[in-house]
Amino acid sequence: MAATLKDVAALAGVSIKTVSNVVNGYDFVKPENRRRVLAALEATGYRPHRGARNLRRGRTGFIALMLPELSIPYFAELSGLVITAAQRLDWDVLIEQTQGARDQERAALASMGPYMIDGAIVSPQALEQADFAELSPGVPLVMLGEHDIEVAIDHVAIDNVRAARTAVGHLLEIGRRRIAAIGDNPRRGTAALRRTGYREALAAAGLPERGELIVTALEYHRREGAQAMRQLLALPQPPDAVFCFNDLLAIGAIRTCAEQGVRVPEDVAIVGFDNTEESAFSVPSLTTITPDKAAIARTAVDLLHRRGTETFAAQDIEIPFTLEIRESTVGRGV
């Protein structure tokens, strides 16, 4: 039979209330009593009921994380980092996968009630401004990524326009002039921002945006990157560089180049976005934009935690990024 608070109190020679204060981490317990309670907890193997403890604190002990696809490495890595950040604050994470579909994102949002979760971190792709009215009052919300949604909620993102300019600027710096883009997508807010950065970098170099060099990708998977690269290599004048809107598209593009005998980076330099673990082990290794994913996760979780006890204006927090230069643009040994 599992030990109870009464068992621990009897062994320690203190009241049940004192044991409860120690278990819940309160400071106002005499050092000697705390020592005796901790020894009794160890001896009895008592484990607190987490749900009951959280309810007494006025919280559920859970937060939600709404993401499009866990099969995309960026979101899988981000999920792990959110879980790690949440564990520091004694939260468990409930993950909702929506496939980026508006009906699934709306359903997930509508199901988030204050008796179910203490808050939610969402990375929507198809939600519209009106959909946020379906969120239950009193549930703190943090939105990840840049989106064309004007709602008064906390927001954590990198500057996608500037990041795209940085990626394309690197390709220009190494002498490339016919630079393609893979990943344009009317359903993804970040795609529009990355295309804007691509366009601005070309314009700053006095180069036009050429429609035949911009390939749409409805999904951001390796398969779509490979197909887009085949389309680009079939042009009368193929590109000498490609900016891909995520790493999976870039890795698919690299595969097509290998199949067609096109050398990377000698013939075509390729840049990705997200710096997922796979990008460091592709052949050649992938130059990519590196968002500080750990900072994104930590900042989002900390905002939810603050919302539990503080009232403040909606925060719009920009997380830094860097460009990780690897073999796909500069070759080996550089």
CSV table of C-alpha atoms in Angstrom, one decimal:
chain,number,residue,atom,x,y,z
A,1,MET,CA,0.0,0.0,0.0
A,2,ALA,CA,1.3,3.5,-0.9
A,3,ALA,CA,2.5,5.7,1.9
A,4,THR,CA,0.2,8.6,2.9
A,5,LEU,CA,0.9,12.1,4.3
A,6,LYS,CA,-0.4,10.7,7.6
A,7,ASP,CA,2.3,7.9,7.5
A,8,VAL,CA,5.1,10.4,6.8
A,9,ALA,CA,3.8,12.7,9.6
A,10,ALA,CA,3.7,9.9,12.1
A,11,LEU,CA,7.3,8.8,11.3
A,12,ALA,CA,8.7,12.3,11.4
A,13,GLY,CA,6.8,13.3,14.6
A,14,VAL,CA,5.2,16.4,13.0
A,15,SER,CA,1.8,17.4,11.8
A,16,ILE,CA,0.3,16.5,8.5
A,17,LYS,CA,0.3,20.2,7.6
A,18,THR,CA,4.1,20.4,8.1
A,19,VAL,CA,4.6,17.5,5.8
A,20,SER,CA,2.3,19.2,3.2
A,21,ASN,CA,4.3,22.4,3.5
A,22,VAL,CA,7.6,20.5,2.9
A,23,VAL,CA,6.2,18.6,-0.1
A,24,ASN,CA,4.8,21.8,-1.7
A,25,GLY,CA,8.2,23.6,-1.3
A,26,TYR,CA,7.1,26.2,1.2
A,27,ASP,CA,9.9,28.0,3.0
A,28,PHE,CA,8.3,28.6,6.4
A,29,VAL,CA,9.3,25.2,7.9
A,30,LYS,CA,11.8,24.9,10.8
A,31,PRO,CA,15.1,23.4,9.5
A,32,GLU,CA,14.9,20.5,12.0
A,33,ASN,CA,11.3,19.7,11.0
A,34,ARG,CA,12.2,19.9,7.3
A,35,ARG,CA,15.1,17.5,7.9
A,36,ARG,CA,12.9,15.0,9.7
A,37,VAL,CA,10.2,15.2,7.1
A,38,LEU,CA,12.6,14.7,4.2
A,39,ALA,CA,14.1,11.6,6.0
A,40,ALA,CA,10.6,10.2,6.5
A,41,LEU,CA,9.7,10.9,2.9
A,42,GLU,CA,12.7,8.9,1.9
A,43,ALA,CA,12.1,6.1,4.3
A,44,THR,CA,8.4,5.6,3.3
A,45,GLY,CA,8.9,6.2,-0.4
A,46,TYR,CA,6.0,8.7,-0.4
A,47,ARG,CA,5.1,10.2,-3.7
A,48,PRO,CA,2.8,13.2,-3.9
A,49,HIS,CA,-0.3,13.1,-6.1
A,50,ARG,CA,0.7,15.7,-8.7
A,51,GLY,CA,-2.8,16.4,-9.9
A,52,ALA,CA,-4.2,17.1,-6.5
A,53,ARG,CA,-1.2,19.2,-5.6
A,54,ASN,CA,-1.6,21.4,-8.7
A,55,LEU,CA,-5.3,21.8,-8.1
A,56,ARG,CA,-4.6,23.1,-4.6
A,57,ARG,CA,-2.2,25.6,-6.2
A,58,GLY,CA,-4.9,26.7,-8.6
A,59,ARG,CA,-3.3,25.2,-11.7
A,60,THR,CA,-3.6,22.1,-13.8
A,61,GLY,CA,0.1,21.2,-14.2
A,62,PHE,CA,-0.3,21.1,-18.0
A,63,ILE,CA,0.4,23.4,-20.9
A,64,ALA,CA,-0.5,22.7,-24.6
A,65,LEU,CA,1.8,22.9,-27.6
A,66,MET,CA,0.1,23.2,-31.0
A,67,LEU,CA,2.3,22.5,-33.9
A,68,PRO,CA,1.7,21.6,-37.6
A,69,GLU,CA,3.9,18.5,-38.1
A,70,LEU,CA,6.1,16.6,-35.8
A,71,SER,CA,7.6,14.8,-38.8
A,72,ILE,CA,9.3,18.1,-39.7
A,73,PRO,CA,12.6,18.1,-37.7
A,74,TYR,CA,12.4,21.7,-36.7
A,75,PHE,CA,9.1,21.2,-34.9
A,76,ALA,CA,10.3,17.9,-33.4
A,77,GLU,CA,13.4,19.6,-32.0
A,78,LEU,CA,11.3,22.6,-30.8
A,79,SER,CA,8.9,20.2,-29.0
A,80,GLY,CA,11.8,18.6,-27.1
A,81,LEU,CA,13.1,22.0,-26.1
A,82,VAL,CA,9.6,23.2,-24.9
A,83,ILE,CA,9.2,20.0,-22.8
A,84,THR,CA,12.6,20.6,-21.2
A,85,ALA,CA,11.8,24.3,-20.4
A,86,ALA,CA,8.4,23.3,-19.1
A,87,GLN,CA,9.8,20.6,-16.8
A,88,ARG,CA,11.8,23.3,-15.0
A,89,LEU,CA,8.5,24.8,-13.9
A,90,ASP,CA,6.9,21.5,-13.0
A,91,TRP,CA,4.6,21.5,-16.1
A,92,ASP,CA,3.8,18.6,-18.4
A,93,VAL,CA,3.2,19.3,-22.1
A,94,LEU,CA,0.2,18.2,-24.2
A,95,ILE,CA,1.1,18.2,-27.9
A,96,GLU,CA,-1.5,18.9,-30.6
A,97,GLN,CA,-0.5,18.1,-34.2
A,98,THR,CA,-2.7,20.0,-36.7
A,99,GLN,CA,-1.1,19.3,-40.1
A,100,GLY,CA,-1.4,23.1,-40.6
A,101,ALA,CA,-5.2,22.7,-41.4
A,102,ARG,CA,-7.4,25.5,-40.3
A,103,ASP,CA,-10.2,23.3,-39.1
A,104,GLN,CA,-7.8,21.2,-37.0
A,105,GLU,CA,-6.1,24.4,-35.6
A,106,ARG,CA,-9.5,25.9,-34.7
A,107,ALA,CA,-10.6,22.7,-33.0
A,108,ALA,CA,-7.4,22.6,-31.0
A,109,LEU,CA,-7.8,26.2,-30.0
A,110,ALA,CA,-11.4,25.7,-29.0
A,111,SER,CA,-10.6,22.7,-26.8
A,112,MET,CA,-8.1,24.7,-24.6
A,113,GLY,CA,-10.0,25.5,-21.5
A,114,PRO,CA,-8.7,26.8,-18.1
A,115,TYR,CA,-9.6,23.6,-16.3
A,116,MET,CA,-7.6,21.6,-18.9
A,117,ILE,CA,-4.4,23.6,-19.2
A,118,ASP,CA,-2.5,26.5,-17.6
A,119,GLY,CA,-1.6,28.0,-21.0
A,120,ALA,CA,-0.8,27.2,-24.6
A,121,ILE,CA,2.0,27.7,-27.1
A,122,VAL,CA,0.8,27.7,-30.7
A,123,SER,CA,2.5,27.8,-34.1
A,124,PRO,CA,-0.4,28.2,-36.5
A,125,GLN,CA,-0.3,28.1,-40.3
A,126,ALA,CA,-3.9,28.6,-41.3
A,127,LEU,CA,-5.6,30.4,-38.4
A,128,GLU,CA,-7.2,33.7,-39.1
A,129,GLN,CA,-7.7,36.6,-36.6
A,130,ALA,CA,-11.3,35.8,-35.9
A,131,ASP,CA,-10.4,32.2,-34.9
A,132,PHE,CA,-8.7,33.4,-31.7
A,133,ALA,CA,-12.1,34.5,-30.3
A,134,GLU,CA,-12.8,30.8,-29.8
A,135,LEU,CA,-10.1,30.5,-27.1
A,136,SER,CA,-11.5,30.2,-23.6
A,137,PRO,CA,-11.1,33.4,-21.6
A,138,GLY,CA,-8.3,33.2,-19.0
A,139,VAL,CA,-6.0,30.8,-20.9
A,140,PRO,CA,-2.7,32.5,-21.5
A,141,LEU,CA,-1.4,32.1,-25.1
A,142,VAL,CA,2.0,32.5,-26.8
A,143,MET,CA,2.2,32.4,-30.6
A,144,LEU,CA,5.4,31.3,-32.3
A,145,GLY,CA,6.6,32.5,-35.7
A,146,GLU,CA,5.7,35.5,-37.7
A,147,HIS,CA,2.1,35.6,-38.9
A,148,ASP,CA,-0.3,38.1,-40.4
A,149,ILE,CA,-2.6,38.0,-37.4
A,150,GLU,CA,-3.2,41.1,-35.3
A,151,VAL,CA,-4.2,39.8,-31.8
A,152,ALA,CA,-3.2,41.0,-28.4
A,153,ILE,CA,-1.3,37.9,-27.3
A,154,ASP,CA,2.3,37.2,-26.6
A,155,HIS,CA,4.4,36.5,-29.6
A,156,VAL,CA,7.9,35.0,-30.0
A,157,ALA,CA,9.7,34.9,-33.4
A,158,ILE,CA,12.8,35.6,-35.3
A,159,ASP,CA,13.0,38.3,-38.0
A,160,ASN,CA,12.3,36.1,-41.0
A,161,VAL,CA,12.8,38.9,-43.5
A,162,ARG,CA,16.2,39.8,-42.2
A,163,ALA,CA,17.1,36.1,-41.9
A,164,ALA,CA,16.2,35.5,-45.6
A,165,ARG,CA,18.2,38.6,-46.6
A,166,THR,CA,21.2,37.2,-44.7
A,167,ALA,CA,20.9,33.9,-46.4
A,168,VAL,CA,20.7,35.4,-49.9
A,169,GLY,CA,23.3,38.0,-49.1
A,170,HIS,CA,25.7,35.2,-48.4
A,171,LEU,CA,25.1,33.7,-51.8
A,172,LEU,CA,25.7,37.1,-53.4
A,173,GLU,CA,28.9,37.5,-51.4
A,174,ILE,CA,30.3,34.2,-52.8
A,175,GLY,CA,29.6,35.5,-56.4
A,176,ARG,CA,26.3,33.9,-57.2
A,177,ARG,CA,23.9,36.0,-59.4
A,178,ARG,CA,21.2,33.7,-60.7
A,179,ILE,CA,19.7,32.8,-57.3
A,180,ALA,CA,16.5,30.7,-57.1
A,181,ALA,CA,14.1,30.3,-54.2
A,182,ILE,CA,12.2,27.1,-53.2
A,183,GLY,CA,9.4,27.3,-50.7
A,184,ASP,CA,7.0,30.0,-51.8
A,185,ASN,CA,3.6,29.1,-50.3
A,186,PRO,CA,0.4,31.3,-50.0
A,187,ARG,CA,-0.7,29.3,-47.0
A,188,ARG,CA,2.4,30.0,-44.8
A,189,GLY,CA,2.9,33.4,-43.4
A,190,THR,CA,6.6,32.8,-42.9
A,191,ALA,CA,6.9,31.9,-46.6
A,192,ALA,CA,5.8,35.4,-47.6
A,193,LEU,CA,8.3,37.0,-45.2
A,194,ARG,CA,11.2,34.8,-46.5
A,195,ARG,CA,10.3,35.7,-50.1
A,196,THR,CA,10.3,39.3,-49.1
A,197,GLY,CA,13.8,39.0,-47.7
A,198,TYR,CA,14.9,37.1,-50.8
A,199,ARG,CA,13.5,39.9,-53.0
A,200,GLU,CA,15.1,42.7,-50.9
A,201,ALA,CA,18.6,41.0,-51.0
A,202,LEU,CA,18.4,40.7,-54.8
A,203,ALA,CA,17.2,44.3,-55.2
A,204,ALA,CA,20.1,45.6,-53.0
A,205,ALA,CA,22.5,43.9,-55.4
A,206,GLY,CA,20.7,45.4,-58.4
A,207,LEU,CA,19.2,42.1,-59.5
A,208,PRO,CA,15.5,41.5,-60.5
A,209,GLU,CA,13.3,38.8,-59.0
A,210,ARG,CA,12.7,36.3,-61.8
A,211,GLY,CA,9.5,34.3,-61.7
A,212,GLU,CA,11.0,31.2,-63.3
A,213,LEU,CA,13.4,31.0,-60.4
A,214,ILE,CA,10.8,30.9,-57.7
A,215,VAL,CA,9.2,27.5,-57.1
A,216,THR,CA,6.2,26.9,-54.9
A,217,ALA,CA,6.2,24.1,-52.3
A,218,LEU,CA,2.9,23.2,-50.8
A,219,GLU,CA,4.6,21.0,-48.3
A,220,TYR,CA,8.1,21.6,-46.8
A,221,HIS,CA,9.4,18.0,-47.2
A,222,ARG,CA,12.4,16.5,-48.9
A,223,ARG,CA,10.3,15.2,-51.8
A,224,GLU,CA,9.0,18.7,-52.6
A,225,GLY,CA,12.6,20.1,-52.5
A,226,ALA,CA,13.8,17.3,-54.9
A,227,GLN,CA,11.0,18.0,-57.3
A,228,ALA,CA,11.5,21.8,-57.2
A,229,MET,CA,15.2,21.3,-58.0
A,230,ARG,CA,14.4,19.1,-61.0
A,231,GLN,CA,12.2,21.9,-62.3
A,232,LEU,CA,15.0,24.5,-61.8
A,233,LEU,CA,17.7,22.3,-63.4
A,234,ALA,CA,15.4,21.8,-66.5
A,235,LEU,CA,15.5,25.6,-67.2
A,236,PRO,CA,17.4,26.8,-70.3
A,237,GLN,CA,19.5,28.8,-67.8
A,238,PRO,CA,19.5,26.9,-64.5
A,239,PRO,CA,20.3,28.8,-61.3
A,240,ASP,CA,23.8,29.0,-59.8
A,241,ALA,CA,22.4,29.1,-56.3
A,242,VAL,CA,19.2,28.2,-54.4
A,243,PHE,CA,17.7,29.6,-51.2
A,244,CYS,CA,15.4,27.0,-49.7
A,245,PHE,CA,12.8,28.0,-47.1
A,246,ASN,CA,13.6,25.1,-44.8
A,247,ASP,CA,16.3,22.5,-44.4
A,248,LEU,CA,14.2,19.6,-45.7
A,249,LEU,CA,13.6,21.4,-49.0
A,250,ALA,CA,17.4,22.0,-49.3
A,251,ILE,CA,18.3,18.4,-48.5
A,252,GLY,CA,15.8,17.2,-51.2
A,253,ALA,CA,17.4,19.7,-53.6
A,254,ILE,CA,20.9,18.4,-52.8
A,255,ARG,CA,19.7,14.8,-53.6
A,256,THR,CA,18.4,15.9,-57.0
A,257,CYS,CA,21.7,17.6,-57.8
A,258,ALA,CA,23.6,14.4,-56.9
A,259,GLU,CA,21.3,12.3,-59.1
A,260,GLN,CA,21.8,14.6,-62.1
A,261,GLY,CA,25.6,15.1,-61.7
A,262,VAL,CA,25.3,18.7,-60.6
A,263,ARG,CA,28.1,19.6,-58.1
A,264,VAL,CA,27.2,21.4,-54.9
A,265,PRO,CA,28.5,24.0,-54.3
A,266,GLU,CA,30.7,24.3,-57.5
A,267,ASP,CA,27.7,24.4,-59.9
A,268,VAL,CA,24.9,25.3,-57.5
A,269,ALA,CA,25.3,26.7,-54.0
A,270,ILE,CA,22.4,25.8,-51.6
A,271,VAL,CA,21.3,27.4,-48.4
A,272,GLY,CA,18.6,26.1,-46.0
A,273,PHE,CA,16.7,27.4,-43.0
A,274,ASP,CA,16.3,26.1,-39.4
A,275,ASN,CA,19.6,24.3,-38.8
A,276,THR,CA,18.0,21.0,-37.8
A,277,GLU,CA,20.4,18.3,-36.8
A,278,GLU,CA,20.2,16.6,-40.2
A,279,SER,CA,21.7,19.6,-41.9
A,280,ALA,CA,25.1,19.1,-40.3
A,281,PHE,CA,25.2,15.5,-41.6
A,282,SER,CA,24.0,15.9,-45.2
A,283,VAL,CA,26.5,15.5,-48.0
A,284,PRO,CA,27.6,18.1,-48.5
A,285,SER,CA,26.8,19.6,-45.1
A,286,LEU,CA,24.2,22.4,-45.4
A,287,THR,CA,24.7,26.1,-44.9
A,288,THR,CA,21.6,27.2,-43.1
A,289,ILE,CA,19.9,29.9,-41.0
A,290,THR,CA,20.1,29.0,-37.3
A,291,PRO,CA,17.2,30.3,-35.1
A,292,ASP,CA,18.0,30.1,-31.4
A,293,LYS,CA,15.4,27.3,-30.9
A,294,ALA,CA,16.3,26.9,-27.2
A,295,ALA,CA,15.7,30.6,-26.6
A,296,ILE,CA,12.3,30.4,-28.5
A,297,ALA,CA,11.2,27.5,-26.3
A,298,ARG,CA,12.5,29.0,-23.0
A,299,THR,CA,11.0,32.4,-23.7
A,300,ALA,CA,7.6,31.1,-24.7
A,301,VAL,CA,7.3,28.9,-21.5
A,302,ASP,CA,8.6,31.7,-19.3
A,303,LEU,CA,5.9,34.0,-20.7
A,304,LEU,CA,3.2,31.5,-19.9
A,305,HIS,CA,4.6,31.2,-16.4
A,306,ARG,CA,4.6,35.0,-15.8
A,307,ARG,CA,1.0,35.2,-17.1
A,308,GLY,CA,0.0,33.0,-14.2
A,309,THR,CA,0.9,35.7,-11.6
A,310,GLU,CA,1.4,39.0,-13.5
A,311,THR,CA,-0.7,41.3,-15.7
A,312,PHE,CA,1.2,43.1,-18.5
A,313,ALA,CA,0.8,44.2,-22.1
A,314,ALA,CA,1.2,41.6,-24.8
A,315,GLN,CA,4.9,41.0,-25.5
A,316,ASP,CA,6.4,40.8,-29.0
A,317,ILE,CA,9.8,39.2,-28.5
A,318,GLU,CA,12.4,38.8,-31.3
A,319,ILE,CA,14.8,35.9,-30.9
A,320,PRO,CA,18.2,36.1,-32.5
A,321,PHE,CA,19.5,34.0,-35.4
A,322,THR,CA,22.8,33.3,-37.1
A,323,LEU,CA,24.0,31.9,-40.4
A,324,GLU,CA,25.8,28.6,-40.1
A,325,ILE,CA,28.2,28.4,-43.1
A,326,ARG,CA,29.0,24.8,-44.3
A,327,GLU,CA,30.0,22.9,-47.4
A,328,SER,CA,26.9,23.5,-49.5
A,329,THR,CA,28.1,27.1,-50.2
A,330,VAL,CA,31.8,27.2,-49.6
A,331,GLY,CA,33.0,23.6,-50.2
A,332,ARG,CA,35.2,21.5,-48.0
A,333,GLY,CA,38.2,22.8,-46.0
A,334,VAL,CA,37.1,26.5,-46.1
